[in-house]
Short mmCIF file of C-alpha atoms in Angstrom, two decimals:
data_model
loop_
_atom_site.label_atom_id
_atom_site.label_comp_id
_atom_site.label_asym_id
_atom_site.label_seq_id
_atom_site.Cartn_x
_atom_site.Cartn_y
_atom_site.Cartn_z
CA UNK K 22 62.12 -237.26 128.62
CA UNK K 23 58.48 -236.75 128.09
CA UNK K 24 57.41 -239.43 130.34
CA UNK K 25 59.98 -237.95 133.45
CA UNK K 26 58.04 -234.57 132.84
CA UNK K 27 55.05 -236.52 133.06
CA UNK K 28 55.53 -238.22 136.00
CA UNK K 29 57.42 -234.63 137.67
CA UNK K 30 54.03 -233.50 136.97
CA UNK K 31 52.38 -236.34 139.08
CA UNK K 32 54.96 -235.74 142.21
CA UNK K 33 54.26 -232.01 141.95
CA UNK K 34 50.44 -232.39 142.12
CA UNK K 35 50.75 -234.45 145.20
CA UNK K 36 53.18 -232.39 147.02
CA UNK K 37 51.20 -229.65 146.77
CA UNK K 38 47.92 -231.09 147.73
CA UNK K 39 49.36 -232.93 150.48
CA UNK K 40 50.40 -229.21 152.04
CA UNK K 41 48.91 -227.17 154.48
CA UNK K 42 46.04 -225.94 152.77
CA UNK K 43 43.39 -228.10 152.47
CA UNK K 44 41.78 -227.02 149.34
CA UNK K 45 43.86 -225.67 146.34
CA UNK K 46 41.64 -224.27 143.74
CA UNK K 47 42.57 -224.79 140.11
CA UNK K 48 44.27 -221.18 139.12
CA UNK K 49 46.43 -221.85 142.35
CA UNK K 50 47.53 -225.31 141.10
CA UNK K 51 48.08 -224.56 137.70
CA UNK K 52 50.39 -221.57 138.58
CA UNK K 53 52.32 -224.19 140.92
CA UNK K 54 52.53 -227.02 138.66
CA UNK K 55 53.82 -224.66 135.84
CA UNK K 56 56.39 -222.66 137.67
CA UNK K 57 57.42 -226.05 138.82
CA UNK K 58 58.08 -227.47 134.97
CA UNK K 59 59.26 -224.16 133.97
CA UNK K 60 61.96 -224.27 136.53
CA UNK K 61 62.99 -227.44 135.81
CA UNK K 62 63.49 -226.58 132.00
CA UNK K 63 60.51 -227.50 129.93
CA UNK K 64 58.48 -225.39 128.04
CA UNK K 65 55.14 -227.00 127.62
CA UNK K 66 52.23 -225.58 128.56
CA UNK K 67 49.43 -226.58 131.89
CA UNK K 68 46.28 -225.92 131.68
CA UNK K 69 42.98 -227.46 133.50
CA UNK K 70 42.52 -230.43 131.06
CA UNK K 71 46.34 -231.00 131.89
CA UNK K 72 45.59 -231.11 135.41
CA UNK K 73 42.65 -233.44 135.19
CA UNK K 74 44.35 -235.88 133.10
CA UNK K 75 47.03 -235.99 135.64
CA UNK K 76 45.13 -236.31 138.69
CA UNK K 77 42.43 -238.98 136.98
CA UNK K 78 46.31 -240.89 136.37
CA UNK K 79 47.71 -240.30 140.25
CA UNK K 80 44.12 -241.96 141.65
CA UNK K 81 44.82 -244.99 139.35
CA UNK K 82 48.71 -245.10 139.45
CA UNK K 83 49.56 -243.84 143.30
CA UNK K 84 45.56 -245.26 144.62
CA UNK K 85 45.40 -241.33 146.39
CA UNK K 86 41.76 -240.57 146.07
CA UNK K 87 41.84 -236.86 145.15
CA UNK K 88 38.63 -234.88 144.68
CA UNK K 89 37.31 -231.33 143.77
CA UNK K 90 34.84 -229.14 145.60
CA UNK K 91 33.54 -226.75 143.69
CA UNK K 92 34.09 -223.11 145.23
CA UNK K 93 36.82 -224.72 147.38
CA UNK K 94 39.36 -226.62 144.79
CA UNK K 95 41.21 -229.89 144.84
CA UNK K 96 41.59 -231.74 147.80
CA UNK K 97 43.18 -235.11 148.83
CA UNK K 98 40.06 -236.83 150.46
CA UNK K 99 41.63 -238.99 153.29
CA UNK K 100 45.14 -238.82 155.20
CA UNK K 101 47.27 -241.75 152.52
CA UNK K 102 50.60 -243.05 154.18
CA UNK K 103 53.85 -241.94 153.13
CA UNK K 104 55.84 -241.87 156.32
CA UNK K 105 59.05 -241.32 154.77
CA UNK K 106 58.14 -238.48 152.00
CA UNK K 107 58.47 -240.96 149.22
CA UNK K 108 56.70 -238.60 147.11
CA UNK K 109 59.23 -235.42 148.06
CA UNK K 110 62.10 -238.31 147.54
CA UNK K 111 60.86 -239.32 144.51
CA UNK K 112 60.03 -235.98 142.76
CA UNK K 113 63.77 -234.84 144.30
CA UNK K 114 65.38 -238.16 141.73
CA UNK K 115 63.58 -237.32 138.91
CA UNK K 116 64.85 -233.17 139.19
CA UNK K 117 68.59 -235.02 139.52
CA UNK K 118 67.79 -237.50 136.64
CA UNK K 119 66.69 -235.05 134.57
CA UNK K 120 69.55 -232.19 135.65
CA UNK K 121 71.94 -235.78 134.35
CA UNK K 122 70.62 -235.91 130.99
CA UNK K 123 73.25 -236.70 128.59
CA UNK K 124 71.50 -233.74 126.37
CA UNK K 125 71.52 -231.06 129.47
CA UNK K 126 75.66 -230.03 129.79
CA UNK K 127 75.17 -230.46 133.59
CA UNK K 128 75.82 -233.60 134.52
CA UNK K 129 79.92 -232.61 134.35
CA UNK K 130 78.87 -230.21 136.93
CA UNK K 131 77.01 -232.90 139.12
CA UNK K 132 79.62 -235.83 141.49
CA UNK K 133 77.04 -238.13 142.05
CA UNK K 134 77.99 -241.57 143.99
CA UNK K 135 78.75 -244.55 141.32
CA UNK K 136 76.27 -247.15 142.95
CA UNK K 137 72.69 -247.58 144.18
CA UNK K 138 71.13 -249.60 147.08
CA UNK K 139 71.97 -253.20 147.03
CA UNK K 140 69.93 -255.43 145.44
CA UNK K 141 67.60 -252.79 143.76
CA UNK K 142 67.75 -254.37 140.56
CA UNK K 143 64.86 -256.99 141.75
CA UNK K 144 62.37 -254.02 143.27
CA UNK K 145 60.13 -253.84 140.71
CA UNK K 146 59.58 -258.13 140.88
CA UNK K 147 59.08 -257.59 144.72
CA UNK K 148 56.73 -254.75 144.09
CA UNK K 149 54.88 -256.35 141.93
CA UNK K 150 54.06 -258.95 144.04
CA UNK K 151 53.45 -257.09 147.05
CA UNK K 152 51.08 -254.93 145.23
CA UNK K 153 49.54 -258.27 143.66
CA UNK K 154 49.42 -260.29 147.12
CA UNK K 155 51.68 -262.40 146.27
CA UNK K 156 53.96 -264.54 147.86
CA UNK K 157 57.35 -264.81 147.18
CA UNK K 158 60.10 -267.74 147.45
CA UNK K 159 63.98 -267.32 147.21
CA UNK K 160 67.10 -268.39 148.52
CA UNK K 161 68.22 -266.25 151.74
CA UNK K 162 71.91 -265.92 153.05
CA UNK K 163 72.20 -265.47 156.70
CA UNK K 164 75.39 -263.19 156.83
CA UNK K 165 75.77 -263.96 160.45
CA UNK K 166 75.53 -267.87 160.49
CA UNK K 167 78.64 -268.07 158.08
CA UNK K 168 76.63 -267.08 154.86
CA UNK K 169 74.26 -270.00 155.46
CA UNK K 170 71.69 -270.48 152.99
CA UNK K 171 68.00 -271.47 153.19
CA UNK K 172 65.09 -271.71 151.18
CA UNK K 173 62.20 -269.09 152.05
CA UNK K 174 58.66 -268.85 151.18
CA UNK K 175 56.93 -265.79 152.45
CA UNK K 176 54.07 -262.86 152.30
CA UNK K 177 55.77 -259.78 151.27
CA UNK K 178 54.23 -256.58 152.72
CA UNK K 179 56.41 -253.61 152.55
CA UNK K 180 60.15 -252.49 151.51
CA UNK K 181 61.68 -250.13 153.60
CA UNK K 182 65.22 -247.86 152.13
CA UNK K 183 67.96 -247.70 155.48
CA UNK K 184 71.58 -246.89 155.03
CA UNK K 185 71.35 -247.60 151.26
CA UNK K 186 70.13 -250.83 151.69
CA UNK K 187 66.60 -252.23 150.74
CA UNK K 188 64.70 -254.80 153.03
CA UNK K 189 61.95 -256.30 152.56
CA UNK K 190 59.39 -256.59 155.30
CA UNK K 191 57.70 -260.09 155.10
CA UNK K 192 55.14 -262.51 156.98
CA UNK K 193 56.92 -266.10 157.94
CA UNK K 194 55.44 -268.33 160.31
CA UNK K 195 52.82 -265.73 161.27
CA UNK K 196 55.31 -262.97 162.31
CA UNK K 197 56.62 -259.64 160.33
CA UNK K 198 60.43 -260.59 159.58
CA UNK K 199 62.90 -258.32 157.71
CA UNK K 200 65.08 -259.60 154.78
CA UNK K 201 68.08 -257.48 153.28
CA UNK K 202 66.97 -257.68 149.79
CA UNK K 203 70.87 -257.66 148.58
CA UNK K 204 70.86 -261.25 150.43
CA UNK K 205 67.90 -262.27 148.04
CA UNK K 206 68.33 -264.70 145.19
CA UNK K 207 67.00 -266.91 142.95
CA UNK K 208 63.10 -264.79 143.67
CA UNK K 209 60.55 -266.62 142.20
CA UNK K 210 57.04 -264.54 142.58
CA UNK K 211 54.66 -267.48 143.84
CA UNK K 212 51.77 -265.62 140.49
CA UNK K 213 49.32 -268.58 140.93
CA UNK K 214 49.02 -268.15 144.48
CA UNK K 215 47.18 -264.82 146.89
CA UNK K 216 47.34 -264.12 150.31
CA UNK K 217 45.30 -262.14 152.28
CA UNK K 218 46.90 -259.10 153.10
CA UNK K 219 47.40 -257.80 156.78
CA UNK K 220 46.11 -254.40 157.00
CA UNK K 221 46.48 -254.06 160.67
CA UNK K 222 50.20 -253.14 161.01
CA UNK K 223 50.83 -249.68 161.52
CA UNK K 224 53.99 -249.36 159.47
CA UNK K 225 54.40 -245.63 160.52
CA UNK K 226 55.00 -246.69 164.10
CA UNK K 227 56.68 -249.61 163.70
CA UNK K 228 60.09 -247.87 163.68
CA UNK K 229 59.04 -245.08 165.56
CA UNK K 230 60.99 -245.92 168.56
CA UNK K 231 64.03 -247.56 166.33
CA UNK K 232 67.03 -246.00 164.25
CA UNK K 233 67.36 -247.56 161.23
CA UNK K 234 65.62 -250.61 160.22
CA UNK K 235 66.46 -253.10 163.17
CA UNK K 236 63.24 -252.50 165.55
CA UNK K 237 64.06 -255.07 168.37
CA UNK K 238 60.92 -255.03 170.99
CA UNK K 239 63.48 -256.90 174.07
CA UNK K 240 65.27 -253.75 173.93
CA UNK K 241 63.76 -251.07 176.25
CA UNK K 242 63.30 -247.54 174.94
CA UNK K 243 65.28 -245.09 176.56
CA UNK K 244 65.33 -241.28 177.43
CA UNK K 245 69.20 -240.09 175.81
CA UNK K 246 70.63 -237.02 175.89
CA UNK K 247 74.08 -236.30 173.76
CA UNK K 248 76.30 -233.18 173.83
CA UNK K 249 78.60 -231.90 170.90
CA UNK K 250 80.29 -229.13 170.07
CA UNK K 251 79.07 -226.30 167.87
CA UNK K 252 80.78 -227.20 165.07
CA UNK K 253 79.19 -230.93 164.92
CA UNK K 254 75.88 -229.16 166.26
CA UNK K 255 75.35 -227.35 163.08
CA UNK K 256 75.40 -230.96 161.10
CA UNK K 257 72.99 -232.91 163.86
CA UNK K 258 70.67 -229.65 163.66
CA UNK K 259 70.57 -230.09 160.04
CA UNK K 260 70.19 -233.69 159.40
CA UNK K 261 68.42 -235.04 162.99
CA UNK K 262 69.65 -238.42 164.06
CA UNK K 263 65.89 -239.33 164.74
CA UNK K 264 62.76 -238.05 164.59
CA UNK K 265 62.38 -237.50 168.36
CA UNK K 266 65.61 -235.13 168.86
CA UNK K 267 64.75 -232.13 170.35
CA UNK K 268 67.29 -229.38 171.06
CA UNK K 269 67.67 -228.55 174.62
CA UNK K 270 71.15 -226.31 174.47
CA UNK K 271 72.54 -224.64 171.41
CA UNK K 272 75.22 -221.82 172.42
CA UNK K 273 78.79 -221.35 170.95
CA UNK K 274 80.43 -223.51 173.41
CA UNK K 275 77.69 -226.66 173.03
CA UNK K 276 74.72 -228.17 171.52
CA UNK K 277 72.87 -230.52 173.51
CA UNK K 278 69.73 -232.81 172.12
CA UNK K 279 67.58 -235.21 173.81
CA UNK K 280 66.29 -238.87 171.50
CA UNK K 281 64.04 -241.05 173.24
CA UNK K 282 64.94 -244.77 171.55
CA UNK K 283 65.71 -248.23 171.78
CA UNK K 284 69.71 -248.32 171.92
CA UNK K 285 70.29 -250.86 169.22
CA UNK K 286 73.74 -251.70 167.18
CA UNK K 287 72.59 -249.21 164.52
CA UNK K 288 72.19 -246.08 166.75
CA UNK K 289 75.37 -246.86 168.69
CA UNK K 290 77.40 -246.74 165.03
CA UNK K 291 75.76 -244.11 163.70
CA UNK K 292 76.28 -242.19 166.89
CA UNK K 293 80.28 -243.29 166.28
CA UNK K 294 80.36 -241.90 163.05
CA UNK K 295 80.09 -238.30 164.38
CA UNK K 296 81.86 -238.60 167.45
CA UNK K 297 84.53 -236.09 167.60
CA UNK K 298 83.04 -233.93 170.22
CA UNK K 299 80.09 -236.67 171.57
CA UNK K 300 79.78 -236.54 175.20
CA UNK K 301 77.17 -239.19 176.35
CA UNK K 302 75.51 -237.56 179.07
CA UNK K 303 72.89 -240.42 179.55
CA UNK K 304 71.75 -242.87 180.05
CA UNK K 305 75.03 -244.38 181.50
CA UNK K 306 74.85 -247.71 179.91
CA UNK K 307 75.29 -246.00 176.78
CA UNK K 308 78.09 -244.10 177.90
CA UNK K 309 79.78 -246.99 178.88
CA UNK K 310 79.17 -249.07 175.86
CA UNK K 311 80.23 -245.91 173.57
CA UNK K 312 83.82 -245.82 175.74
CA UNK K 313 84.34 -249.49 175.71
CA UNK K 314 84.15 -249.25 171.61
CA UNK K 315 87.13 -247.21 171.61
CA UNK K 316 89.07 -248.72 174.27
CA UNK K 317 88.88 -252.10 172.13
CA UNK K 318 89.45 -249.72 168.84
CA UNK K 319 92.57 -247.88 170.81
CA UNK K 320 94.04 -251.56 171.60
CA UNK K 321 93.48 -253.17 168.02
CA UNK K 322 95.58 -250.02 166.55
CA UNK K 323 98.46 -249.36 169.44
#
């Protein structure tokens, strides 16, 4: 356990310094980082030598380049990606790993799901060689094509989480290609070989305009606007479909949002999966395509 307090420690640091202040002198963080290990049940105490050990670990271990101005405090010195709050996810797995110990007499309290995302048994191998430059070979099934398998060889640049599924997100042939890392086998990381890394893609906007992983450029993005009940309002206002939903109606009879997105597969069933009171106001293609699902579902189970 005294490495997960450790590295609690690490996620703590960064969350705060990543806030809305942009210095946090050393009292300040001290106070923070100890109410947060206090809270989570450990007794040790912080103090400034803590705190410099820690961050002198984060710039090595995370490569966030965090300084100290004297007068002023800490400070991260440049903007560092982490589109998806990794850090806040991270920090949130370690609380529930550590609320799980065996030792703790919680974890009868705590109904946690009984798997993980596919295929995230070979993350650290893919990591590894994305953080080495690497490139990678394995054997790839093509779900679609009848679980056809081929031989790939490719420069790994990013994994991306969606749905409970890893992908990786890969150079072939010149182009940025995404592989479901459950389809993955036999990975062999190519250790004698580099590439040259492309630091041109902006990763952040690549799925901007997407929902889920599947970021398909021939598909236009569109202006939508959905209508639901109250009752399913209160979920969508806590959990957004996308990052672009903005509320336009919210009353007791109706709660109406607006996305702009490309209408892809993966929006239309995630928009299914809460559709007891979805009206699709527009666009009309997507109103159509929404009704024909259920006129095809309503024959299958007459």
């Amino acid at each position: 356990m005294e490495k997960m307090e450790v590295l609690q420690r690490y996620l703590l640091i960064i969350r705060k310094l990543k806030g809305i202040k942009p210095y946090v002198p050393s009292d300040e963080l001290i106070e923070y980082i100890q109410t947060g290990i206090t809270a989570r049940g450990n007794s040790c105490g912080v103090n400034i030598r803590t705190i410099q050990r820690d961050i002198k670990d984060i710039v090595e271990l995370f490569n966030i380049s965090i300084a100290f101005r004297k007068g002023k405090g800490y400070y991260i010195e440049e903007e560092y990606p982490d589109p998806y709050g990794q850090y806040d996810n991270l920090l949130f797995n370690f609380d529930l790993l550590c609320a799980m110990n065996a030792d703790s007499g919680v974890q009868e309290y705590i109904l946690a799901e009984h798997h993980r995302p596919v295929g995230s048994q070979i993350l650290p191998e893919l990591i590894s060689a994305i953080k080495g430059s690497h490139p990678v070979e394995f054997d790839y099934t093509f779900v679609r094509y009848n679980d056809n398998v081929k031989q790939k060889i490719v420069f790994p640049h990013f994994l991306k989480e969606s749905n409970q599924r890893w992908y990786l997100l890969a150079i072939e042939d010149g182009k940025l290609k995404t592989f479901g890392v459950d389809r993955i086998s036999q990975l062999k990381i190519l250790k004698e070989d580099t590439f040259e890394r492309n630091n041109t893609i902006d990763i952040e906007s690549l799925f901007k305009d997407c929902y889920g992983i599947w970021d398909q450029t021939d598909i236009p993005i569109e202006d939508i606007e959905l209508s639901y009940d109250s009752l399913d309002g209160k979920f969508i206002k806590s959990v957004p479909i996308h990052h672009s939903q903005k509320i336009i109606c919210d009353t007791e009879d109706e709660f109406r949002i607006t996305l702009r997105l490309r209408i892809t597969n993966d929006f239309v069933m995630e928009l299914l999966s809460r559709s007891r009171s979805l009206t699709v106001i527009r666009p009309l293609s997507l109103r159509e395509r929404v009704r024909k699902v259920y006129e095809e579902a309503l024959k299958r189970n007459s």
